[in-house]
Each structure stands twice: as C-alpha cells, then as structure tokens.
C-alpha cells in the first residue's frame, strides 16, 4: 500500500508507467499526488493538499420518504502544485462517476478519502473542474465529543450541519476551514417542502410535483458553514433599513433613554455615522410551522441585533442575512451556518446574538485550523456580554467575573484543547471571552474597538490564526500580549491568575 495515496501498488504501477510515458514528450507536466489531509492538529486527515477550491456547484435531489439523496458536485479548483492525483473528503454514499476536465478519472476510496487520478497531470496554477456524481442515504456523523452532525433526519425533515467535519456526509470536497469557496446550491424536493440554504435565493420552480430551489453564495464560505434545511418551513423575506441608534434596545432600555454601560458602538468611526441610515440588507427567514408563534419575538429582534453588531464590529460581511428555526431535537445545538444560523427551536436572544456574531468571527474571518476555534467562540461569547451590558445594564466586568469563578472555564487553556473531543468545551468559550476582555483592558476601550474593527476588515473573507491576531493587536496597540497569553490563553488552570 502506498501510504501517500492509500492506493494498492498493483494499481499504481501501470498508471505510473502511463504517466512517465506521457511525460516523455516536450512540455509534458510531471505532477505528484496532493496530500491527503492538511495536518490539522485535531483532525489531521481532514482537508487535502495541492489545490485551492474556488467554487462548488452542488445539484441535489432529496426524497424524504426514502431518505435518499442524489447529488452532483462540480468543484472548480486551482492547482497549487503540479498534480498527478488529489483527494476529496467524502463519507458514505456511493460514488457513481468522476471526471476531471471532462475526462473520466481513476478513483480509489478508503474510508472518507477519495483519491482521484486524472488522465493528464494538472499543471501548477491551472484551474481544473472535477465532477462527482453520487447517490445513497447520507449519514449522521458522530463527533469525538459525541455530538451529531452531517445529515440529520427527523421524519420528513432533514438538515445538513457541518462543524467540524459533517459536511462531507452530503457532498465531496476539501472539508477543512482553511479552504473557503463560493457556492451555488440547487436542491429539488417534493412540492410543499422548502429547501433553505446559504446566500440568496435565485429561483424557485415546480415541475411534476417537485420544487427546485437555487441558492447563490458569492462570498467565500468554509464547508462546515454550508447548510441545507429541508422541511415544511414558513418563509418570510424583508429588508433591514433601520437606523443604528435605534438598534438593539429592549423596551426597558428605550424607556430609560440609554443603552446601559459601555456602548461599544459609540467608539470611533461608528459614532460619526450613528445618525445615518444603514445599508439595506435582505433578510430571509425560515421557521418550522410548529414553532412559528413562539419564534415571532426572536425574529423581530434579528434586524436590531445585526445593526447593533454592525455598529460594534463594522459592516455586516455578507450580502444577506436571516435565520432558520427548526424544532427542538432537529439538532443538538445551534450553529452559525453562513448568512443564516440554524437554531433547534426558538432560543434565547443571547443565543441569536452569539450566532450572528459568528458571521464576523468565524464565518468572515475563519480559523486556519481547529486549534484557533477560541477566536470564533471567545469573541462570540464576549459579544453576548456586550449585548447584556447594552440592553440590560449588566456590566461586562460582571460577566467576566462570573466566568472567572466558573471552574469549568479553567479545565484547559482555550488555545490548546487536549483533544478533538474538547474543542467545543467551556474554556474555548468562557475563558476565550476572558482573554478578549483582558486584551480590552490592556489597550483601553477606544483602541480595543478600533483594533477589532480593523482586524475584521483586514482579514475579511480570509483565514487567520492566533499568531495573526497577536501580531495585529501588538502592531496596532504597541502593547506586548505575552503576559496575557501566558496567564490567560495558555496558562494552567490550576494556577489561575488573580483578578485585578
């Protein structure tokens, strides 16, 4: 067995001879296999090397009565090296055919790894198109922490959720957050069902009792943020046009005539634009009819939450927004799927604030590896603290001290979870938020919010890690973060730093 490809040598030898003979001519490309996995510290086999996906075109046909999914994935990618073979991540279902640039490609499958060998090697820098046709019953994937993702089915309803590895259950691709791409997703379901996905709904048409929904996502998206939610959803569309200064106030705060505590939105450039209308933002919501009445208040809060987060963090990074609200039990958790988070039933406003904050932290600025998940979750948790101060006059310092007293937040350093089973545990969230507050206290309020907005603008639609964040904050503030990092981000919880 050739460990680089996971392909029997008896299979490789004749192909090798063909490649060598084909390369004998002048100007022939001599490629090598792309890596199977990008050596993520927690999921080393996840993702693939040798290419960068530019666009996914997914055509899906789902039959709820049988649970069967038929799909075609058109993957447009640029080779980052000369390729003789490359891999895709794909768990379950049958692969019916594979082509690369219109020519049949040799295929070997080992677990969740598809190894494709195109007829001709791909030159470095070339753009190539892979088409995979597949079918079957997509599976549930159980994470190392025992939570479930992938393709989650409940009766006639189904939802695809992908953090951290579940998207490979319903389409093949490069399923590591370091490789983001644009998406077009076409989904056909029985008439009467809705199929909701990321981005903007381009069309909806019904033929012979089947309805096709076409969704377009122009901004880059990590695969774990892609979703398809299928069910008898009630949908509504609107446009957010309200002014920032009226955003995010509860009735209590509006009656009091203030927003309480430190209002991050009054810092820097946002203060100068506070009286201007926000940019119109399309909103597309989908709600399971069984929870529609109970979801009304939460949906009413969404425009104000987005506007307040824009004031705090800078322009909303995508071309539309919204939320998908399923039933309790449709999933075990809420997830920040891009453009419109998925919620398992109507949640608290704080949860919606958290998931919408991820549109900036995690969705627009995406981690380079799963070790950097604290940047997503720490900032999203901190946004909840800011919101509580903004709407309910709960000082951020109080939320910080409550998190400090919670022993679960000290189980391990947030930037070094002990295993893949721990990347969603309390320290990544609560202690991650404490790290964010320590940075704020070190640099001061005005500098902190200016730096956060600059960070989000600089890395908009890109990937970044802890080193990138450290370098950016230190450069913009002139402060050395080493002490904060040693005590709060990487420090042993048995010797927690004292409160000031």
Coordinates of C-alpha atoms in Angstrom, one line a residue:
X1 CA 0.0 0.0 0.0
X2 CA 1.4 3.4 -1.0
X3 CA 0.6 5.5 2.2
X4 CA 0.7 8.8 0.2
X5 CA -2.3 7.8 -1.8
X6 CA -3.9 4.9 0.1
X7 CA -3.9 3.0 -3.3
X8 CA -2.6 -0.5 -3.9
X9 CA 0.8 -0.6 -5.7
X10 CA -0.6 -3.0 -8.2
X11 CA -3.0 -0.3 -9.2
X12 CA -0.3 2.4 -9.3
X13 CA 2.4 0.7 -11.3
X14 CA 0.6 0.6 -14.7
X15 CA -0.6 4.2 -14.1
X16 CA 2.9 5.3 -13.3
X17 CA 4.2 3.8 -16.5
X18 CA 1.5 5.6 -18.4
X19 CA 2.3 8.9 -16.7
X20 CA 6.0 8.5 -17.4
X21 CA 5.5 7.6 -21.0
X22 CA 3.0 10.5 -21.3
X23 CA 5.6 12.9 -19.8
X24 CA 8.3 11.9 -22.2
X25 CA 7.2 14.5 -24.8
X26 CA 8.4 18.1 -24.7
X27 CA 6.5 20.3 -22.3
X28 CA 4.7 17.5 -20.5
X29 CA 3.6 18.1 -16.9
X30 CA 5.2 15.9 -14.2
X31 CA 2.9 16.0 -11.2
X32 CA 2.9 14.4 -7.8
X33 CA 0.0 13.5 -5.5
X34 CA -1.6 16.1 -3.4
X35 CA -1.6 15.3 0.4
X36 CA -4.5 13.5 2.0
X37 CA -5.1 15.8 4.9
X38 CA -3.6 19.2 5.9
X39 CA -2.3 18.1 9.3
X40 CA -4.8 19.9 11.3
X41 CA -3.7 19.4 15.0
X42 CA -7.1 17.9 15.8
X43 CA -8.2 16.4 12.5
X44 CA -5.0 15.5 10.7
X45 CA -6.7 13.7 7.8
X46 CA -9.3 16.5 7.2
X47 CA -8.8 18.6 4.1
X48 CA -6.5 18.0 1.2
X49 CA -3.3 19.5 -0.2
X50 CA -2.2 20.5 -3.7
X51 CA -5.2 22.6 -4.7
X52 CA -7.5 25.5 -3.7
X53 CA -11.2 25.3 -4.3
X54 CA -12.7 28.4 -6.0
X55 CA -16.3 27.3 -6.4
X56 CA -18.7 24.4 -5.5
X57 CA -21.7 23.8 -7.7
X58 CA -24.0 21.3 -5.9
X59 CA -27.1 19.8 -7.5
X60 CA -29.1 17.8 -5.0
X61 CA -32.3 15.8 -5.3
X62 CA -33.8 14.6 -2.0
X63 CA -36.7 12.2 -1.4
X64 CA -37.8 12.4 2.3
X65 CA -39.9 9.3 2.0
X66 CA -36.9 7.1 1.4
X67 CA -34.1 9.3 2.8
X68 CA -32.2 9.0 -0.5
X69 CA -30.1 11.9 -1.8
X70 CA -28.8 12.1 -5.4
X71 CA -26.1 14.6 -6.0
X72 CA -23.7 16.1 -8.5
X73 CA -20.8 18.2 -7.2
X74 CA -18.9 20.4 -9.7
X75 CA -15.7 21.5 -8.0
X76 CA -13.6 24.2 -9.6
X77 CA -10.2 24.5 -8.1
X78 CA -6.7 25.9 -8.8
X79 CA -3.7 23.6 -8.5
X80 CA -1.1 24.9 -6.0
X81 CA 1.3 22.3 -7.3
X82 CA 1.6 20.1 -10.3
X83 CA -0.8 17.3 -9.5
X84 CA -0.8 13.6 -10.7
X85 CA -3.5 12.8 -8.1
X86 CA -5.6 14.6 -5.5
X87 CA -8.0 13.8 -2.7
X88 CA -11.6 14.7 -1.7
X89 CA -13.2 14.2 1.7
X90 CA -16.5 12.2 1.4
X91 CA -18.1 10.0 4.0
X92 CA -20.7 7.4 3.0
X93 CA -23.0 7.3 -0.1
X94 CA -21.9 5.7 -3.4
X95 CA -19.8 7.4 -6.0
X96 CA -21.3 6.8 -9.4
X97 CA -18.8 8.6 -11.6
X98 CA -15.9 11.0 -11.5
X99 CA -14.5 13.2 -14.3
X100 CA -11.7 15.8 -14.3
X101 CA -11.9 18.4 -17.0
X102 CA -14.5 16.3 -18.8
X103 CA -12.4 13.1 -18.9
X104 CA -13.0 10.0 -16.7
X105 CA -10.7 9.8 -13.8
X106 CA -9.4 6.8 -11.9
X107 CA -10.9 6.6 -8.4
X108 CA -9.8 4.8 -5.2
X109 CA -11.8 5.0 -2.0
X110 CA -10.5 4.4 1.5
X111 CA -12.9 5.4 4.3
X112 CA -13.7 9.1 3.9
X113 CA -10.9 9.7 1.4
X114 CA -11.5 9.7 -2.3
X115 CA -8.3 9.6 -4.4
X116 CA -8.7 10.8 -7.9
X117 CA -6.1 10.3 -10.7
X118 CA -6.9 12.4 -13.8
X119 CA -6.0 11.2 -17.2
X120 CA -3.4 14.0 -17.6
X121 CA -1.4 15.6 -14.8
X122 CA -2.6 19.1 -13.8
X123 CA 0.0 21.9 -14.1
X124 CA 0.6 24.2 -11.1
X125 CA -1.5 27.3 -11.4
X126 CA -4.0 25.7 -13.7
X127 CA -7.7 25.8 -12.9
X128 CA -9.4 22.4 -13.3
X129 CA -13.0 21.1 -12.9
X130 CA -13.9 17.9 -11.1
X131 CA -17.4 16.5 -11.3
X132 CA -18.5 13.8 -8.9
X133 CA -21.9 12.1 -9.2
X134 CA -23.1 10.2 -6.2
X135 CA -26.2 8.7 -4.5
X136 CA -27.5 7.0 -1.4
X137 CA -28.6 7.7 2.1
X138 CA -26.4 10.4 3.7
X139 CA -25.2 9.5 7.2
X140 CA -25.1 11.1 10.6
X141 CA -21.6 11.7 11.8
X142 CA -20.8 11.4 15.5
X143 CA -18.1 13.8 16.6
X144 CA -15.3 13.0 19.1
X145 CA -17.4 14.8 21.7
X146 CA -20.4 12.5 20.9
X147 CA -22.5 15.3 19.3
X148 CA -24.1 14.6 16.0
X149 CA -23.7 16.4 12.7
X150 CA -23.7 15.5 9.0
X151 CA -27.2 14.8 7.5
X152 CA -29.7 14.9 10.4
X153 CA -33.1 13.4 9.6
X154 CA -36.3 13.7 11.6
X155 CA -39.3 12.3 9.8
X156 CA -39.9 14.4 6.6
X157 CA -37.3 17.0 7.7
X158 CA -33.6 17.0 7.2
X159 CA -30.8 19.4 7.8
X160 CA -27.1 19.3 6.9
X161 CA -24.8 20.7 9.6
X162 CA -21.0 20.5 9.3
X163 CA -19.0 21.7 12.3
X164 CA -16.3 20.4 12.3
X165 CA -16.5 17.5 9.8
X166 CA -20.1 16.8 8.9
X167 CA -20.4 18.5 5.5
X168 CA -18.5 15.5 4.0
X169 CA -21.6 13.5 4.7
X170 CA -23.6 15.2 1.9
X171 CA -21.1 16.4 -0.6
X172 CA -17.5 15.7 -1.5
X173 CA -14.9 18.5 -1.2
X174 CA -11.9 19.9 0.6
X175 CA -13.5 19.9 4.0
X176 CA -11.1 22.0 6.1
X177 CA -11.8 25.6 7.1
X178 CA -8.6 26.8 5.5
X179 CA -10.1 26.3 2.0
X180 CA -13.1 28.6 1.5
X181 CA -15.0 28.9 -1.7
X182 CA -18.1 30.4 -3.3
X183 CA -21.2 28.2 -3.6
X184 CA -24.2 27.6 -5.9
X185 CA -26.6 25.0 -4.4
X186 CA -29.6 23.7 -6.4
X187 CA -31.9 21.5 -4.3
X188 CA -35.0 19.6 -5.5
X189 CA -37.6 18.4 -3.0
X190 CA -41.3 17.3 -3.1
X191 CA -43.7 20.1 -3.7
X192 CA -44.9 21.6 -0.4
X193 CA -41.4 21.2 1.1
X194 CA -38.9 24.1 1.3
X195 CA -35.2 23.7 0.8
X196 CA -33.3 26.5 2.5
X197 CA -29.5 27.1 2.1
X198 CA -26.9 29.8 2.3
X199 CA -26.7 33.1 0.4
X200 CA -29.6 34.4 -1.7
X201 CA -32.5 32.5 -3.3
X202 CA -32.1 33.0 -7.0
X203 CA -35.2 31.0 -8.1
X204 CA -37.9 28.6 -7.1
X205 CA -39.8 26.5 -9.6
X206 CA -42.1 23.5 -9.5
X207 CA -42.4 20.8 -12.2
X208 CA -44.3 17.5 -11.9
X209 CA -44.7 17.7 -8.2
X210 CA -41.1 18.6 -7.5
X211 CA -39.8 22.0 -6.5
X212 CA -36.3 23.2 -7.1
X213 CA -34.6 26.0 -5.1
X214 CA -31.5 27.7 -6.4
X215 CA -29.2 29.4 -3.8
X216 CA -26.1 31.5 -4.6
X217 CA -23.3 32.4 -2.1
X218 CA -20.8 34.8 -3.7
X219 CA -18.7 35.4 -0.6
X220 CA -16.2 32.7 0.3
X221 CA -17.5 30.1 2.8
X222 CA -15.8 27.3 4.7
X223 CA -17.5 23.9 4.2
X224 CA -18.5 23.5 7.8
X225 CA -20.8 26.6 7.4
X226 CA -22.7 25.3 4.4
X227 CA -26.2 24.0 5.1
X228 CA -29.3 22.7 3.6
X229 CA -32.5 22.6 5.7
X230 CA -35.5 20.7 4.2
X231 CA -39.0 20.7 5.6
X232 CA -42.4 22.4 5.6
X233 CA -40.8 25.7 6.6
X234 CA -42.7 29.0 6.6
X235 CA -40.5 31.6 4.9
X236 CA -40.6 35.4 5.0
X237 CA -38.4 38.0 3.3
X238 CA -37.8 41.6 4.3
X239 CA -35.2 44.3 4.1
X240 CA -33.4 45.8 7.1
X241 CA -33.3 49.6 6.8
X242 CA -33.5 50.9 10.4
X243 CA -31.1 53.4 11.8
X244 CA -28.2 52.2 14.0
X245 CA -29.0 54.4 17.0
X246 CA -32.3 52.6 17.5
X247 CA -30.8 49.1 17.2
X248 CA -30.7 46.5 19.9
X249 CA -32.7 48.4 22.6
X250 CA -35.1 46.4 24.6
X251 CA -38.3 48.2 25.7
X252 CA -36.7 48.7 29.1
X253 CA -33.6 50.4 27.6
X254 CA -35.6 52.6 25.3
X255 CA -37.9 53.8 28.1
X256 CA -34.8 54.6 30.2
X257 CA -33.4 56.6 27.3
X258 CA -30.0 54.8 27.4
X259 CA -28.3 51.6 26.3
X260 CA -26.6 51.0 29.6
X261 CA -22.9 50.5 30.5
X262 CA -20.2 51.0 27.9
X263 CA -21.7 51.3 24.4
X264 CA -19.1 49.9 22.0
X265 CA -21.0 51.3 19.1
X266 CA -20.2 54.9 20.1
X267 CA -16.4 54.4 19.5
X268 CA -14.6 55.7 16.5
X269 CA -16.0 55.8 13.0
X270 CA -19.3 54.2 14.0
X271 CA -20.1 57.2 16.2
X272 CA -19.7 59.6 13.2
X273 CA -22.2 57.6 11.2
X274 CA -24.7 56.9 14.0
X275 CA -27.4 59.1 12.5
X276 CA -27.1 57.7 9.0
X277 CA -29.4 55.0 7.7
X278 CA -27.8 51.6 7.5
X279 CA -27.3 49.9 4.1
X280 CA -30.4 47.9 3.1
X281 CA -29.8 44.3 3.9
X282 CA -32.1 41.5 2.6
X283 CA -33.4 39.1 5.3
X284 CA -34.7 35.6 4.5
X285 CA -36.1 33.7 7.5
X286 CA -37.4 30.1 7.6
X287 CA -39.3 28.8 10.5
X288 CA -40.9 25.4 11.2
X289 CA -44.6 26.0 11.4
X290 CA -44.9 24.1 14.7
X291 CA -42.7 26.8 16.4
X292 CA -43.7 29.8 14.3
X293 CA -45.8 31.5 17.0
X294 CA -43.1 31.0 19.7
X295 CA -40.4 32.3 17.3
X296 CA -42.0 35.6 16.4
X297 CA -40.3 37.7 19.2
X298 CA -36.9 36.2 18.3
X299 CA -37.3 37.0 14.6
X300 CA -38.4 40.6 15.5
X301 CA -35.1 41.1 17.3
X302 CA -32.9 40.0 14.4
X303 CA -32.7 43.3 12.4
X304 CA -31.7 45.2 15.6
X305 CA -29.1 42.6 16.6
X306 CA -27.4 42.8 13.2
X307 CA -27.5 46.6 13.2
X308 CA -26.0 46.8 16.7
X309 CA -23.3 44.3 15.7
X310 CA -22.5 46.4 12.7
X311 CA -22.1 49.4 14.9
X312 CA -19.8 47.4 17.2
X313 CA -17.7 45.4 14.7
X314 CA -18.1 47.2 11.3
X315 CA -20.1 46.4 8.2
X316 CA -22.0 43.1 8.0
X317 CA -19.7 40.9 5.9
X318 CA -22.3 39.2 3.7
X319 CA -24.9 40.2 1.1
X320 CA -27.9 38.8 3.1
X321 CA -28.9 37.5 6.5
X322 CA -31.6 35.6 8.3
X323 CA -32.2 32.6 10.5
X324 CA -33.5 29.0 10.1
X325 CA -35.5 27.9 13.1
X326 CA -36.3 24.2 13.2
X327 CA -37.9 22.1 16.0
X328 CA -36.3 21.2 19.3
X329 CA -34.5 17.9 18.6
X330 CA -33.8 18.6 14.9
X331 CA -30.2 19.1 16.1
X332 CA -28.5 19.1 19.5
X333 CA -27.2 22.7 19.1
X334 CA -27.4 26.0 17.3
X335 CA -24.9 26.5 14.5
X336 CA -23.6 29.7 12.8
X337 CA -24.3 28.5 9.3
X338 CA -23.3 31.3 7.0
X339 CA -25.8 34.1 6.3
X340 CA -28.5 32.4 8.4
X341 CA -27.7 30.4 11.5
X342 CA -29.7 27.2 12.2
X343 CA -31.5 27.1 15.6
X344 CA -33.1 23.9 17.0
X345 CA -36.3 25.7 18.0
X346 CA -36.7 29.3 19.3
X347 CA -33.7 30.0 21.5
X348 CA -32.8 32.9 23.8
X349 CA -32.0 36.3 22.3
X350 CA -28.5 35.8 23.7
X351 CA -28.0 32.7 21.6
X352 CA -29.1 34.5 18.5
X353 CA -26.7 37.4 19.3
X354 CA -23.9 34.7 19.7
X355 CA -24.6 33.0 16.4
X356 CA -24.9 36.3 14.5
X357 CA -21.6 37.5 15.9
X358 CA -20.1 34.4 14.3
X359 CA -20.9 36.0 10.9
X360 CA -17.9 38.3 11.6
X361 CA -15.9 35.9 13.9
X362 CA -15.6 32.6 12.2
X363 CA -17.6 33.0 9.0
X364 CA -15.9 36.1 7.5
X365 CA -12.6 35.7 9.4
X366 CA -12.2 31.9 9.5
X367 CA -9.7 30.0 11.5
X368 CA -6.7 28.4 9.8
X369 CA -7.1 25.3 11.9
X370 CA -9.4 24.0 14.6
X371 CA -6.8 25.0 17.2
X372 CA -7.9 28.6 16.6
X373 CA -11.5 28.0 17.4
X374 CA -11.2 30.1 20.6
X375 CA -11.1 33.2 18.3
X376 CA -14.5 32.3 17.0
X377 CA -16.1 31.3 20.2
X378 CA -14.3 33.7 22.6
X379 CA -15.4 36.7 20.6
X380 CA -19.0 35.4 20.1
X381 CA -19.3 34.8 23.9
X382 CA -17.8 38.2 24.5
X383 CA -20.5 39.7 22.2
X384 CA -23.1 38.2 24.5
X385 CA -21.5 40.1 27.4
X386 CA -21.5 43.3 25.4
X387 CA -25.2 42.8 24.5
X388 CA -26.2 42.2 28.1
X389 CA -24.5 45.4 29.0
X390 CA -26.1 47.2 26.1
X391 CA -29.7 46.0 26.7
X392 CA -29.9 45.0 30.4
X393 CA -27.2 47.2 32.1
X394 CA -25.2 44.1 33.1
X395 CA -21.6 45.4 33.1
X396 CA -19.1 43.4 31.0
X397 CA -16.9 43.2 34.1
X398 CA -19.6 41.4 36.0
X399 CA -19.9 38.8 33.2
X400 CA -16.1 38.5 33.2
X401 CA -16.0 37.8 36.9
X402 CA -18.8 35.3 36.7
X403 CA -16.9 33.4 34.0
X404 CA -13.7 33.6 36.2
X405 CA -15.5 31.9 39.1
X406 CA -16.7 29.1 36.9
X407 CA -14.3 26.2 37.4
X408 CA -15.3 24.6 34.0
X409 CA -13.6 27.5 32.2
X410 CA -10.2 26.5 33.8
X411 CA -10.2 22.9 32.7
X412 CA -7.6 23.6 30.0
X413 CA -6.1 26.5 28.0
X414 CA -8.5 27.7 25.3
X415 CA -5.9 27.8 22.6
X416 CA -4.7 24.3 23.5
X417 CA -7.7 21.9 23.9
X418 CA -6.3 18.4 24.9
X419 CA -8.1 16.6 22.0
X420 CA -10.6 16.9 19.3
X421 CA -13.3 15.9 21.8
X422 CA -12.6 19.2 23.7
X423 CA -12.7 21.9 21.1
X424 CA -16.3 22.8 21.9
X425 CA -15.9 22.7 25.7
X426 CA -16.3 25.6 28.2
X427 CA -12.8 27.0 28.2
X428 CA -12.9 27.7 24.5
X429 CA -16.0 29.9 25.0
X430 CA -15.8 31.3 28.6
X431 CA -12.1 31.6 29.1
X432 CA -11.8 32.6 25.4
X433 CA -14.1 35.6 26.2
X434 CA -12.0 36.3 29.3
X435 CA -8.9 36.6 27.1
X436 CA -10.7 39.0 24.8
X437 CA -11.6 41.2 27.9
X438 CA -8.0 41.1 29.1
X439 CA -6.9 42.5 25.7
X440 CA -9.5 45.2 26.0
X441 CA -8.3 46.2 29.5
X442 CA -4.7 46.2 28.4
X443 CA -5.2 48.5 25.4
X444 CA -8.2 50.6 26.5
X445 CA -11.7 50.9 25.2
X446 CA -11.2 53.2 22.2
X447 CA -8.2 51.3 21.0
X448 CA -9.8 47.9 21.5
X449 CA -12.9 48.5 19.4
X450 CA -10.8 50.3 16.7
X451 CA -8.4 47.3 16.6
X452 CA -11.3 44.7 16.5
X453 CA -12.9 46.5 13.6
X454 CA -9.5 46.8 11.8
X455 CA -8.8 43.1 12.4
X456 CA -12.2 42.2 10.9
X457 CA -11.6 44.5 7.9
X458 CA -8.0 43.3 7.3
X459 CA -8.9 39.6 7.4
X460 CA -12.4 39.9 5.8
X461 CA -13.2 36.7 3.9
X462 CA -9.8 35.3 4.8
X463 CA -8.3 32.8 7.2
X464 CA -6.4 33.8 10.3
X465 CA -4.9 32.2 13.4
X466 CA -3.8 33.1 16.9
X467 CA -0.4 34.3 15.7
X468 CA -2.0 36.6 13.1
X469 CA -4.3 38.0 15.8
X470 CA -1.4 38.5 18.2
X471 CA 0.7 40.3 15.6
X472 CA -2.1 42.5 14.6
X473 CA -3.1 43.6 18.1
X474 CA 0.5 44.2 19.1
X475 CA 1.3 46.2 16.0
X476 CA -1.9 48.4 16.3
X477 CA -1.7 48.9 20.1
X478 CA 2.1 48.9 20.7
X479 CA 1.5 46.5 23.6
X480 CA 3.1 43.2 24.2
X481 CA 0.5 40.5 24.8
X482 CA 2.9 37.9 26.1
X483 CA 1.8 38.3 29.7
X484 CA -1.9 37.9 28.9
X485 CA -1.2 34.9 26.6
X486 CA 1.0 33.2 29.3
X487 CA -1.6 33.7 32.0
X488 CA -4.9 33.5 30.3
X489 CA -4.7 31.9 26.8
X490 CA -2.1 29.2 27.5
X491 CA -1.8 29.2 31.3
X492 CA -2.6 26.2 33.5
X493 CA -6.0 26.4 35.1
X494 CA -4.6 25.1 38.4
X495 CA -2.7 28.4 38.8
X496 CA -5.3 30.8 37.6
X497 CA -4.2 34.5 37.5
X498 CA -5.5 36.7 40.2
X499 CA -8.3 39.3 39.4
X500 CA -7.1 42.9 39.4

